[in-house]
Each structure stands twice: as structure tokens, then as C-alpha cells.
Coordinates of C-alpha atoms in Angstrom, one line a residue:
Chain O
X1 CA -68.3 77.9 -6.5
X2 CA -65.3 79.5 -4.9
X3 CA -62.3 79.5 -7.7
X4 CA -63.5 75.9 -8.6
X5 CA -65.6 75.7 -11.8
X6 CA -65.7 71.8 -12.7
X7 CA -69.4 70.9 -11.0
X8 CA -68.1 67.6 -10.6
X9 CA -65.4 69.0 -8.1
X10 CA -67.7 71.4 -6.4
X11 CA -70.8 68.9 -5.8
X12 CA -68.5 67.0 -4.7
X13 CA -67.2 68.8 -1.8
X14 CA -70.3 70.5 -1.3
X15 CA -71.8 66.7 -0.3
X16 CA -68.6 66.2 1.9
X17 CA -70.5 69.0 4.4
X18 CA -74.0 68.1 3.0
X19 CA -73.6 64.7 5.0
X20 CA -71.0 66.6 7.6
X21 CA -74.4 68.1 8.6
X22 CA -76.5 65.3 8.5
X23 CA -73.8 64.1 11.6
X24 CA -74.2 67.1 13.7
X25 CA -77.9 67.1 12.6
X26 CA -78.3 63.7 13.8
X27 CA -76.4 63.6 16.6
X28 CA -77.9 66.5 17.9
X29 CA -81.4 65.1 17.6
X30 CA -80.8 61.7 18.6
X31 CA -78.8 63.2 21.9
X32 CA -80.3 61.4 24.0
X33 CA -82.5 58.4 22.0
X34 CA -81.0 55.3 22.1
X35 CA -81.1 54.5 26.6
X36 CA -83.7 52.2 26.9
X37 CA -82.4 49.2 24.6
X38 CA -79.4 49.1 27.6
X39 CA -82.8 47.3 29.5
X40 CA -84.5 44.8 27.7
X41 CA -82.1 44.9 24.5
X42 CA -78.8 43.6 26.1
Chain V
X1 CA -37.0 66.3 7.9
X2 CA -36.1 69.6 8.3
X3 CA -36.6 70.4 11.9
X4 CA -35.2 71.3 15.0
X5 CA -34.8 67.7 16.0
X6 CA -33.9 68.5 20.0
X7 CA -37.8 70.4 19.8
X8 CA -39.1 66.7 18.2
X9 CA -37.8 64.8 20.4
X10 CA -38.7 66.9 23.5
X11 CA -42.1 66.5 22.7
X12 CA -42.3 62.9 21.0
X13 CA -41.3 62.0 24.7
X14 CA -44.2 64.0 26.5
X15 CA -46.5 62.2 23.8
X16 CA -45.1 58.7 24.9
X17 CA -45.0 59.4 28.8
X18 CA -49.2 60.1 27.8
X19 CA -49.2 56.9 25.7
X20 CA -48.0 55.0 28.2
X21 CA -50.1 56.5 30.5
X22 CA -53.1 55.8 28.9
X23 CA -51.9 52.8 28.2
X24 CA -50.9 52.1 31.8
X25 CA -54.6 53.5 32.7
X26 CA -56.1 50.8 30.2
X27 CA -53.9 47.7 31.8
X28 CA -54.8 49.0 34.9
X29 CA -58.9 48.7 33.8
X30 CA -58.5 45.3 32.0
X31 CA -59.6 43.2 34.8
X32 CA -61.6 40.1 32.4
X33 CA -62.0 38.6 28.8
X34 CA -64.6 41.1 28.4
X35 CA -62.7 44.6 28.9
X36 CA -59.7 42.5 27.0
X37 CA -61.6 42.5 23.6
X38 CA -64.2 44.9 23.7
X39 CA -63.2 47.4 25.9
X40 CA -65.4 45.9 28.8
X41 CA -69.2 47.4 27.1
X42 CA -68.9 50.9 28.2
X43 CA -66.4 53.0 26.1
X44 CA -67.0 56.3 26.5
X45 CA -68.4 58.1 22.7
X46 CA -66.1 60.8 22.3
X47 CA -63.0 58.4 22.7
X48 CA -65.3 56.0 20.5
X49 CA -65.5 58.1 17.3
X50 CA -62.3 59.8 18.1
X51 CA -60.5 56.3 18.2
X52 CA -63.1 54.1 14.7
X53 CA -61.1 58.1 13.3
X54 CA -57.8 57.3 14.3
X55 CA -57.9 53.7 12.8
X56 CA -59.4 54.7 9.8
X57 CA -57.4 57.0 9.2
X58 CA -53.8 56.9 9.3
X59 CA -50.5 58.3 8.0
X60 CA -51.0 56.7 4.5
X61 CA -54.8 58.2 4.5
X62 CA -52.9 61.4 5.0
X63 CA -49.6 61.8 3.2
X64 CA -50.0 58.5 0.6
X65 CA -53.8 60.2 -0.5
X66 CA -53.0 63.4 0.1
X67 CA -49.7 63.0 -2.9
X68 CA -52.2 61.1 -5.1
X69 CA -54.5 64.3 -5.1
X70 CA -51.2 66.6 -5.7
X71 CA -50.7 64.2 -8.4
X72 CA -54.2 63.9 -9.4
X73 CA -56.3 66.7 -8.2
X74 CA -59.9 67.5 -6.1
X75 CA -61.4 64.4 -7.6
X76 CA -60.1 62.2 -4.6
X77 CA -62.7 65.4 -2.4
X78 CA -65.7 62.5 -3.4
X79 CA -63.9 59.5 -2.0
X80 CA -63.7 62.2 1.4
X81 CA -67.8 62.0 0.7
X82 CA -68.0 58.5 0.9
X83 CA -64.9 58.2 4.0
X84 CA -68.3 60.7 5.5
X85 CA -71.7 59.6 4.0
X86 CA -70.6 55.8 4.1
X87 CA -68.1 55.5 7.1
X88 CA -69.3 57.6 9.8
X89 CA -73.3 57.3 8.8
X90 CA -74.2 55.0 7.4
X91 CA -71.4 52.6 9.2
X92 CA -72.7 53.9 12.3
X93 CA -76.6 54.7 11.8
X94 CA -77.2 51.6 9.7
X95 CA -75.0 49.1 10.8
X96 CA -73.1 50.1 14.0
X97 CA -76.9 49.7 16.5
X98 CA -77.3 46.5 15.0
X99 CA -74.2 45.4 15.5
X100 CA -74.1 46.9 18.8
X101 CA -77.5 45.3 19.5
X102 CA -76.7 41.8 18.2
X103 CA -73.3 41.7 19.8
X104 CA -74.5 42.4 23.1
X105 CA -76.9 40.1 22.8
X106 CA -74.6 37.1 21.7
X107 CA -71.9 38.2 23.7
X108 CA -69.7 38.4 20.2
X109 CA -66.2 39.0 21.1
X110 CA -64.9 40.6 18.2
X111 CA -66.2 40.7 13.9
X112 CA -65.5 36.4 13.6
X113 CA -67.3 36.3 16.5
X114 CA -70.3 37.6 15.9
X115 CA -70.2 36.4 12.1
X116 CA -70.2 32.9 13.8
X117 CA -72.6 33.1 16.2
X118 CA -75.0 34.7 14.0
X119 CA -75.4 31.8 11.6
X120 CA -74.3 29.7 14.0
X121 CA -72.0 28.3 12.3
X122 CA -67.9 27.9 13.0
X123 CA -67.3 28.0 9.6
X124 CA -67.8 31.0 9.5
X125 CA -66.0 32.7 12.7
X126 CA -63.1 30.6 11.3
X127 CA -63.3 31.5 7.9
X128 CA -63.6 35.5 8.6
X129 CA -60.9 34.6 11.3
X130 CA -58.3 33.2 8.9
X131 CA -58.3 36.1 6.0
X132 CA -57.8 38.7 8.7
X133 CA -54.9 36.4 10.2
X134 CA -53.9 35.5 6.8
X135 CA -54.5 39.3 4.9
X136 CA -53.5 41.7 7.7
X137 CA -50.4 41.6 8.6
X138 CA -50.3 42.5 4.9
X139 CA -51.8 45.4 6.2
X140 CA -49.8 46.2 8.8
X141 CA -46.9 45.5 8.2
X142 CA -47.4 48.9 5.5
X143 CA -48.4 50.6 8.0
X144 CA -45.6 49.0 9.9
X145 CA -43.2 50.0 6.7
X146 CA -44.1 53.5 6.2
X147 CA -44.3 55.1 10.4
X148 CA -40.7 53.1 10.4
X149 CA -39.7 55.6 7.0
X150 CA -41.2 58.8 8.9
X151 CA -39.2 57.9 12.3
X152 CA -36.1 57.5 9.8
X153 CA -35.6 60.7 8.3
X154 CA -37.1 62.2 11.1
X155 CA -35.1 61.9 13.6
X156 CA -32.3 60.6 12.1
X157 CA -31.9 57.0 13.5
X158 CA -31.3 53.3 11.4
X159 CA -34.8 52.5 9.8
X160 CA -34.2 48.4 11.5
X161 CA -34.0 51.0 15.0
X162 CA -37.1 52.7 14.8
X163 CA -39.5 50.2 13.3
X164 CA -38.2 47.6 16.4
X165 CA -39.2 50.3 18.7
X166 CA -42.1 51.7 16.8
X167 CA -43.5 48.2 16.5
X168 CA -42.3 47.3 20.4
X169 CA -43.8 50.4 21.6
X170 CA -46.7 50.1 20.3
X171 CA -47.2 46.7 21.2
X172 CA -46.1 46.9 25.1
X173 CA -49.6 49.3 25.7
X174 CA -51.4 46.5 23.4
X175 CA -50.9 43.0 24.4
X176 CA -51.3 44.3 28.1
X177 CA -54.2 47.0 28.2
X178 CA -55.9 45.3 25.3
X179 CA -59.0 47.5 23.7
X180 CA -59.3 49.9 26.4
X181 CA -55.9 51.3 26.1
X182 CA -55.9 50.9 22.1
X183 CA -59.3 53.1 22.5
X184 CA -57.8 54.8 25.0
X185 CA -54.6 56.2 23.0
X186 CA -56.1 56.9 19.3
X187 CA -58.4 59.0 21.1
X188 CA -55.5 61.3 21.9
X189 CA -53.9 60.6 18.9
X190 CA -56.9 61.3 17.3
X191 CA -57.3 64.4 18.8
X192 CA -53.7 65.7 17.7
X193 CA -54.6 64.4 14.2
X194 CA -57.4 67.3 14.6
X195 CA -55.1 70.6 15.8
X196 CA -52.3 69.2 13.4
X197 CA -54.9 69.0 10.4
X198 CA -56.7 72.1 11.3
X199 CA -53.9 74.8 11.5
X200 CA -52.3 72.6 8.1
X201 CA -55.7 74.0 6.8
X202 CA -55.9 78.0 7.8
X203 CA -51.9 77.9 7.5
X204 CA -52.2 76.4 4.1
X205 CA -54.8 78.9 2.7
X206 CA -53.3 82.2 4.3
X207 CA -50.3 81.3 2.3
X208 CA -51.7 80.6 -0.7
X209 CA -53.1 84.1 -0.4
X210 CA -57.1 82.5 0.1
X211 CA -60.1 80.7 -0.3
X212 CA -60.7 81.5 -3.7
X213 CA -57.6 83.1 -4.7
X214 CA -56.0 79.2 -4.1
X215 CA -58.5 78.1 -5.6
X216 CA -58.5 80.1 -9.1
X217 CA -54.2 79.7 -9.0
X218 CA -55.1 76.5 -9.4
X219 CA -58.0 76.0 -11.8
X220 CA -56.2 77.8 -13.7
X221 CA -53.1 75.4 -14.2
X222 CA -54.6 72.6 -16.0
X223 CA -52.2 73.4 -19.0
X224 CA -49.5 72.3 -17.3
X225 CA -51.0 68.8 -16.9
X226 CA -47.4 66.8 -17.9
X227 CA -48.4 65.3 -21.6
X228 CA -47.9 61.6 -19.7
X229 CA -50.9 62.5 -17.2
X230 CA -52.8 64.1 -19.8
X231 CA -53.3 61.8 -22.1
X232 CA -54.3 58.9 -19.4
X233 CA -57.4 62.1 -19.1
X234 CA -56.0 64.2 -16.4
X235 CA -57.9 67.8 -17.6
X236 CA -56.6 69.6 -14.1
X237 CA -55.9 69.4 -10.8
X238 CA -60.0 71.5 -10.1
X239 CA -61.5 69.2 -12.4
X240 CA -62.5 65.7 -12.7
X241 CA -60.5 63.5 -15.5
X242 CA -61.9 63.2 -17.9
X243 CA -64.8 60.7 -18.0
X244 CA -63.8 56.5 -18.7
X245 CA -60.1 57.3 -19.0
X246 CA -57.9 55.2 -17.4
X247 CA -56.6 58.5 -14.9
X248 CA -61.1 58.4 -14.2
X249 CA -61.4 54.2 -13.9
X250 CA -58.5 54.3 -11.4
X251 CA -59.3 57.9 -9.5
X252 CA -63.3 56.5 -9.4
X253 CA -62.8 52.5 -8.8
X254 CA -59.8 51.7 -6.7
X255 CA -59.9 55.1 -5.1
X256 CA -63.4 56.2 -4.7
X257 CA -65.5 53.5 -5.0
X258 CA -62.3 50.9 -3.8
X259 CA -61.1 52.6 -0.4
X260 CA -64.4 53.9 0.0
X261 CA -66.3 51.1 0.6
X262 CA -64.6 48.9 1.4
X263 CA -64.2 50.4 5.3
X264 CA -67.6 49.0 6.1
X265 CA -66.7 45.9 6.8
X266 CA -63.0 46.1 8.0
X267 CA -63.1 44.1 11.3
X268 CA -60.5 46.4 13.2
X269 CA -64.0 49.0 13.0
X270 CA -66.7 46.8 13.4
X271 CA -65.6 45.6 16.6
X272 CA -65.8 49.8 17.7
X273 CA -69.1 48.7 17.5
X274 CA -69.4 46.6 20.3
X275 CA -67.4 48.9 22.6
X276 CA -70.3 50.5 23.8
X277 CA -72.9 50.4 25.9
X278 CA -76.2 51.6 24.2
X279 CA -77.6 53.5 21.1
X280 CA -77.8 56.2 22.4
X281 CA -73.9 56.1 22.5
X282 CA -73.5 56.2 19.1
X283 CA -76.0 58.5 18.4
X284 CA -73.5 61.2 20.1
X285 CA -70.1 59.4 18.1
X286 CA -71.9 60.0 14.6
X287 CA -71.2 64.3 15.5
X288 CA -68.0 64.1 16.3
X289 CA -67.1 61.3 13.6
X290 CA -68.4 63.4 10.8
X291 CA -66.8 66.1 11.4
X292 CA -63.5 64.6 12.1
X293 CA -63.5 62.5 8.5
X294 CA -63.8 65.7 7.4
X295 CA -60.6 67.7 9.1
X296 CA -59.0 64.3 7.8
X297 CA -58.9 63.3 4.1
X298 CA -61.0 66.0 2.8
X299 CA -58.4 68.1 4.4
X300 CA -55.4 65.9 3.1
X301 CA -57.3 65.7 -0.1
X302 CA -57.5 69.7 -0.6
X303 CA -54.1 71.0 1.3
X304 CA -52.4 68.0 -1.1
X305 CA -53.8 69.3 -4.7
X306 CA -53.4 73.0 -4.0
X307 CA -49.7 71.7 -3.5
X308 CA -49.3 72.2 -6.9
X309 CA -50.0 76.0 -6.5
X310 CA -47.6 76.1 -4.0
X311 CA -44.6 75.0 -5.8
X312 CA -45.5 76.9 -9.2
X313 CA -45.2 80.5 -7.3
X314 CA -42.1 79.6 -5.4
X315 CA -40.1 77.1 -7.6
X316 CA -41.5 77.4 -11.4
X317 CA -43.1 73.4 -11.0
X318 CA -46.3 70.9 -10.1
X319 CA -46.1 69.8 -7.1
X320 CA -45.4 66.5 -8.8
X321 CA -42.1 67.6 -10.0
X322 CA -41.5 68.5 -7.0
X323 CA -41.5 65.5 -5.3
X324 CA -38.4 63.5 -4.3
X325 CA -37.0 60.9 -6.7
X326 CA -40.8 61.7 -8.1
X327 CA -42.6 59.9 -5.6
X328 CA -46.0 61.1 -4.4
X329 CA -45.9 60.0 -1.0
X330 CA -43.4 63.2 -0.4
X331 CA -45.5 66.0 -2.1
X332 CA -46.9 66.7 1.5
X333 CA -43.8 66.3 3.7
X334 CA -42.3 68.8 1.4
X335 CA -44.6 71.2 0.6
X336 CA -45.0 71.0 5.1
X337 CA -41.2 71.9 5.0
X338 CA -40.7 74.2 3.2
X339 CA -43.8 76.1 3.6
X340 CA -44.3 76.2 7.2
X341 CA -43.3 77.4 10.0
X342 CA -40.8 75.4 12.5
X343 CA -43.3 74.7 15.2
X344 CA -46.2 73.7 12.8
X345 CA -44.4 71.0 11.2
X346 CA -42.9 69.5 14.8
X347 CA -46.8 69.5 15.7
X348 CA -47.6 67.4 11.8
X349 CA -45.0 65.0 12.4
X350 CA -46.2 64.7 15.4
X351 CA -50.0 64.1 14.2
X352 CA -48.2 61.9 11.3
X353 CA -46.4 59.6 14.2
X354 CA -50.4 59.0 16.2
X355 CA -52.6 58.4 12.7
X356 CA -49.9 55.9 12.3
X357 CA -49.5 54.3 16.2
X358 CA -53.7 54.8 16.2
X359 CA -53.7 52.6 12.7
X360 CA -51.3 49.9 14.0
X361 CA -52.4 49.7 17.7
X362 CA -56.2 48.6 16.2
X363 CA -54.4 45.7 14.0
X364 CA -52.5 44.2 16.5
X365 CA -55.2 44.2 19.2
X366 CA -58.0 42.7 15.8
X367 CA -55.3 40.2 14.4
X368 CA -53.7 38.9 17.9
X369 CA -57.7 38.0 19.2
X370 CA -58.9 36.2 15.7
X371 CA -55.5 34.4 16.1
X372 CA -56.1 33.5 19.3
X373 CA -60.0 33.1 19.6
X374 CA -61.5 32.6 16.4
X375 CA -58.9 30.3 15.0
X376 CA -57.3 28.7 17.4
X377 CA -59.8 28.1 19.5
X378 CA -63.4 28.8 18.1
X379 CA -65.7 27.1 20.0
X380 CA -67.8 30.0 19.3
X381 CA -69.8 30.1 23.0
X382 CA -67.2 29.7 25.7
X383 CA -65.9 33.1 27.4
X384 CA -62.2 34.2 26.2
X385 CA -59.2 34.2 27.6
X386 CA -56.6 36.3 28.1
X387 CA -53.5 34.6 28.5
X388 CA -53.5 32.7 24.9
X389 CA -55.2 36.3 23.0
X390 CA -51.9 37.9 24.5
X391 CA -49.6 35.8 23.7
X392 CA -51.2 35.3 20.4
X393 CA -50.9 39.3 19.6
X394 CA -47.6 38.4 20.5
X395 CA -47.4 36.7 17.6
X396 CA -49.1 38.2 14.6
X397 CA -46.7 40.4 16.3
X398 CA -43.3 38.9 15.3
X399 CA -45.5 37.8 11.9
X400 CA -46.4 41.6 10.7
X401 CA -42.7 42.8 11.5
X402 CA -40.8 40.3 9.9
X403 CA -42.7 40.8 6.5
X404 CA -42.0 44.6 7.4
X405 CA -38.0 42.7 6.4
X406 CA -39.3 40.9 4.2
X407 CA -42.0 42.0 1.9
X408 CA -41.3 43.8 -2.2
X409 CA -42.2 47.5 -2.0
X410 CA -44.5 47.4 -5.1
X411 CA -46.8 45.3 -3.0
X412 CA -46.7 47.4 0.5
X413 CA -47.2 50.9 -1.7
X414 CA -50.8 48.6 -2.4
X415 CA -52.0 47.0 0.9
X416 CA -54.0 49.1 2.2
X417 CA -56.3 48.8 -1.1
X418 CA -56.5 45.4 -1.3
X419 CA -57.0 44.5 2.2
X420 CA -60.0 46.7 2.2
X421 CA -60.7 45.5 -1.4
X422 CA -60.2 42.0 0.3
X423 CA -62.8 43.1 3.5
X424 CA -65.2 44.3 1.6
X425 CA -65.6 41.6 -0.8
X426 CA -65.7 38.4 1.1
X427 CA -67.1 40.1 4.8
X428 CA -70.1 43.1 3.7
X429 CA -73.2 40.8 1.9
X430 CA -72.5 38.6 4.8
X431 CA -72.3 41.1 7.4
X432 CA -75.0 42.7 6.0
X433 CA -77.3 39.6 5.2
X434 CA -77.2 39.0 9.8
X435 CA -77.7 42.2 11.0
X436 CA -80.4 42.7 8.8
X437 CA -82.6 39.3 8.5
X438 CA -83.7 38.1 11.1
X439 CA -83.3 33.9 9.6
X440 CA -79.7 35.0 7.7
X441 CA -78.8 32.0 5.3
X442 CA -75.7 30.5 6.6
X443 CA -76.0 28.2 3.2
X444 CA -76.4 32.2 1.5
X445 CA -73.6 33.5 3.5
X446 CA -71.2 30.9 2.7
X447 CA -71.1 31.6 -1.0
X448 CA -71.0 34.9 -0.7
X449 CA -68.0 34.8 1.4
X450 CA -66.1 32.5 -0.5
X451 CA -66.8 33.8 -3.9
X452 CA -65.8 37.8 -2.9
X453 CA -62.6 36.1 -2.1
X454 CA -62.2 33.8 -4.5
X455 CA -63.3 36.6 -7.2
X456 CA -61.2 39.2 -5.8
X457 CA -58.1 37.3 -5.3
X458 CA -58.6 35.9 -9.3
X459 CA -58.9 39.9 -9.7
X460 CA -55.7 41.2 -8.0
X461 CA -54.0 38.0 -9.5
X462 CA -54.8 38.2 -12.6
X463 CA -56.6 40.8 -14.4
X464 CA -56.1 44.7 -12.3
X465 CA -52.2 45.3 -13.3
X466 CA -51.3 47.8 -10.5
X467 CA -51.2 44.4 -8.6
X468 CA -50.9 41.5 -11.1
X469 CA -47.9 42.8 -12.3
X470 CA -46.5 43.3 -8.9
X471 CA -46.9 39.8 -7.6
X472 CA -46.1 38.4 -11.5
X473 CA -48.9 34.9 -10.8
X474 CA -50.0 36.1 -14.8
X475 CA -46.7 37.0 -15.9
X476 CA -46.0 33.1 -14.7
X477 CA -49.0 31.4 -15.8
X478 CA -49.9 33.0 -18.6
X479 CA -46.7 35.7 -19.6
X480 CA -47.9 38.9 -19.5
X481 CA -48.6 41.0 -16.5
X482 CA -52.5 41.0 -16.1
X483 CA -54.9 38.7 -18.2
X484 CA -57.5 41.2 -19.6
X485 CA -56.2 44.8 -21.4
X486 CA -57.3 47.9 -20.7
X487 CA -59.5 49.3 -19.4
X488 CA -60.8 46.1 -17.7
X489 CA -57.1 46.2 -16.1
X490 CA -57.9 49.2 -14.6
X491 CA -60.8 48.8 -12.9
X492 CA -60.5 47.1 -9.0
X493 CA -61.0 43.8 -7.8
X494 CA -63.9 45.3 -5.1
X495 CA -66.0 46.5 -7.8
X496 CA -65.9 43.2 -9.8
X497 CA -66.0 40.6 -6.8
X498 CA -68.9 42.7 -4.8
X499 CA -71.8 42.8 -7.3
X500 CA -70.3 38.4 -7.8
X501 CA -70.2 38.6 -3.6
X502 CA -73.8 40.3 -3.4
X503 CA -75.0 38.1 -6.4
X504 CA -73.9 34.8 -4.6
X505 CA -75.9 36.2 -1.1
X506 CA -78.5 36.4 -2.8
X507 CA -79.0 33.6 -5.2
X508 CA -77.9 31.3 -2.2
X509 CA -81.1 33.3 0.0
X510 CA -83.1 32.2 -2.3
X511 CA -82.1 28.8 -2.7
X512 CA -82.2 28.2 1.0
X513 CA -85.6 30.1 0.9
X514 CA -87.2 27.5 -1.4
X515 CA -85.5 24.5 0.1
X516 CA -87.2 25.5 3.6
X517 CA -90.9 25.6 2.2
X518 CA -90.5 22.1 0.0
X519 CA -89.2 21.0 3.6
X520 CA -91.6 22.9 5.6
X521 CA -91.8 25.6 8.7
X522 CA -88.4 24.8 10.6
X523 CA -87.6 26.6 13.7
X524 CA -84.7 29.3 13.8
X525 CA -81.2 28.1 14.0

């Protein structure tokens, strides 16, 4: 993949990108979640 | 470095004016102890994400670990996987939210204070504070030395002057402006680092003729691996080392697992979760933090490995042979100097300076608050007062500067991984237990903390040869640099100490539950 033949390396790159994507998606999906804790939590 | 010093001095001055300005802003906004300790619990999510990332990534993560990637290849990308997966996603989503909520409820202002209040135990606060006060100066001294060496080589000023000036500028805004100043300056520094690393990645691929071309050329260099590295298990720079070999063990246990897991229980990072007002800010910070770390370590490790292609195509040698005096730390700077346009060299130098300053400021602040609040004044429920903490911060800065002048170089090179390993081994199980149990067991936490710290120290001092040989304790007592032979002496202390401290926690917890069951129901502490 992209010139890298060893799966142990390209799977690493793939996972790094997947986790980055997961951070982006999580942040977007929960953009407005968690604000209510301010009132009852603290 | 061979760049126009005038341009660099000019840009550095502009940068320093901005830093001092942000430091002053932090000072003006610091009205009470909560502002100084936890930035008033109202930091913006983007500032949090950049500050967390910039603290996480020091100059050594870029230059040092980038150099290691030049030596050991692209397998280092697995550290980036852990940096993002554990260091950002798991850290923010599974630890950060609970840390913020519990920290805010208990009015905790430092990591040791959080531990002490969760367990209702001054011992936990004191012990955690002591680990920081004793262990962190080593790590801080290493960052100071790295920064001073870098300033000396770029600005051509004496090393002593560079070290003292570097420490003094950072000390000024940390001592006066507290965590608000630290996080504001971190955010600017994180931004500069992001610009620098993005340009570095793009220019490297342009220089090597494209993404696929660069990777293909690197993969084709496997027959150029030096004999000594091949004997250690290195198979090339675009492939993993041979499974179970000495280099594989170092790469996987020390670099990937040691540093990757170690980041989860870093006191200077945990305290940042308590600087925002709600979980929404943490959710938003995840969005910025993941891509930021990818652009830091992901780029450093990729470019590090690819320097082999550049040096081979242009100088006929592999990166290791192009290093000054065989020092892998010089590979990335040498690559930047010889391959990049002058203006970018200046931008990259500023990015490195920013990386060093952002990590240093956080360490200064964490050490100062630990000494001034957790170790010296550890009554737990009282509010912190700023004056003794400022004095303690100055004291810890002085200790770190003195250490930077006297510590042997062989230990300094290991300091980052050592501190991360110690923190994870001693704190991680007890920290996770405190966050996830409604009735955390103090006995379990004490057993885990002590077992983790002792096991980590024993393996570091007597088995893991990279540290035990440098420390000299094993040689003094047993006449050998390490008491166990390969492969054990290549296994990182964290890989041994963390499972032991986790086991100790589980055993202690089971014993505690057993006693509670025998005594009948008891109100939670």
C-alpha cells in the first residue's frame, strides 16, 4: 500500500489514520454533548 | 545550523514577544489559586487540545524519536497508533471526562490532590507528590539540556548562557502566570509546531519525488542495513524488525508500549482535564487532539525513516552514516539543513523551540504545585495559596537547572522513557481504579502504587541494561551491568512493572472486599 509492502507497517499507518478519523468523528458527533453536567455535576 | 542567524534572531524575538504577551495575559487573568492551579476550570477546548498536545510532544519526540525512526525504520508508526488511540482517544473519552467531573466535585487542583481526595488519604497525595518531586526533575533536566543544546547550535551563544536564559524565560511566565499562562503559550507553540510539521511532511515528499516513489525507494534499501543492525533483527526501514529480536523488543516494549502507555498517567497531562468547565469541551478537544498528534509523531517518524532515501540518493550513505558523530539526534536537523529552503529551516527551528518550551513550562508548573501544595502543604481540603506555590516552583526550577549541569549524558538520553514508565507503573492502576470505582479501595491503591514503583525501580536498576549499565547499581552490588541476560535485559521496565502493579491492585481490592464482607456493610469513605 502506497509503496509499503510489509503489512505490519501499512496496517500501522492505516490504524493511525483510523484512530485520527475516530477522534474527528467522535468530536463532531458529540460537539454539543456534555454541557448539562455543568449544572448538576459540579 | 547553517541558516541566516539574523532571520532566526528576528523571528525568535517576535515569537518571544508573543510568548511574553500571552504570559502577561495569563498573569492578569490569575486572580485566585484555582486560576493558578487549574486555569480557573474554564479553558477553551482548542487551547486545551493544543496545550495537551504541545506538552505531550517535546523536542525529543520530534528530533530524538525521529532520529530513532531513521535508525530503526517505519515500525515507529505503532507508537503514533498508541499516541492517538491511547494518548488522545482513551485518555480524553475514558479518563478525561471522569477526571474532570470528579476533580471538579472534589475541588482537586493537582494530580496528587485528586488521588488523595478520591481515596480520602493524605498518604496517596503525599506519595504521588513525592514521586513527581523526585522523578520529574530528571525529565525536566533532559528537556532543558535538549533545548539549551539546540539554542547553542542555532544562535551560536555559550551553552551556560543558553541554558540559564531558556529556563529563566519559561520560569518567568510559569511562576507569575500559572497554568493559564502555560496553556495560552502552549496553544501558540502548538500552532507553530503544527505549521512546521505540515510543511516538513509536504517538502519531504516533494524532495523525494512523491509518496509512493519515496516509500518504494525506502523499501528497496533493505540490503543496505548495516551488519550490526541486521544481526540485531533490523530487516529494513519500511518493514518491522524480526519478531522477538533484540531490536524488535526495544522497538515494541520500550518505544511503542513504554512511551505509548506511559502517557496515560502523566500528572502534567491529567491536570489539564480539570481545566475545562464541562465534558463538551473535552469532546471538542478530541477533534483537534487526534489530528494534531498524527501531524507530530506520525510526520516525525515517517520523515525520520525517509531521511535514509534522501541521504542515499544525495550522499550515497544511509541516515545513520550521515549523523554527526553517530548521534541519531542529529539526523533530523542535518536532513532539514541540507534539504530544505532557508526560510523553512527557520520555521522548523522555531517549532523545535516551541516544542521544548511548551513541555518545559508544564513540567515546571507540575513540579512547583506538587512541592508547594501536595508535599509541603498536604492537608487535603484546604485551598491552595499562591505565594508558597510560586516559591516552590522557583525552587524546583533551580533544582532542575542544577541537575541539568551535573547529570551524566547517558542517563539524560533515557530520562523521558524512564519518567513515563515510572508514572504509568506507579499511578495508572490506582488512577483508573479511582476513576471507575464508586468505592475505591485505599489498600488496593497503596499496594499498587508501592508495587509499581518498586518493581519499576528494581527492573530499571538491575535488569534493563540500557539504564542499569548507566546507573551502575547492578555493577556495584553484583559486578555485572544487568543481572539477567537477553532477552530479559531488552524488555522495558514498564512491561514488567505495570502488570505487577495492576495485579497488586486487584489482589488488594479483593482482600479489601473480603474484609468488608466479613465485617458487614460499612459506609463509603
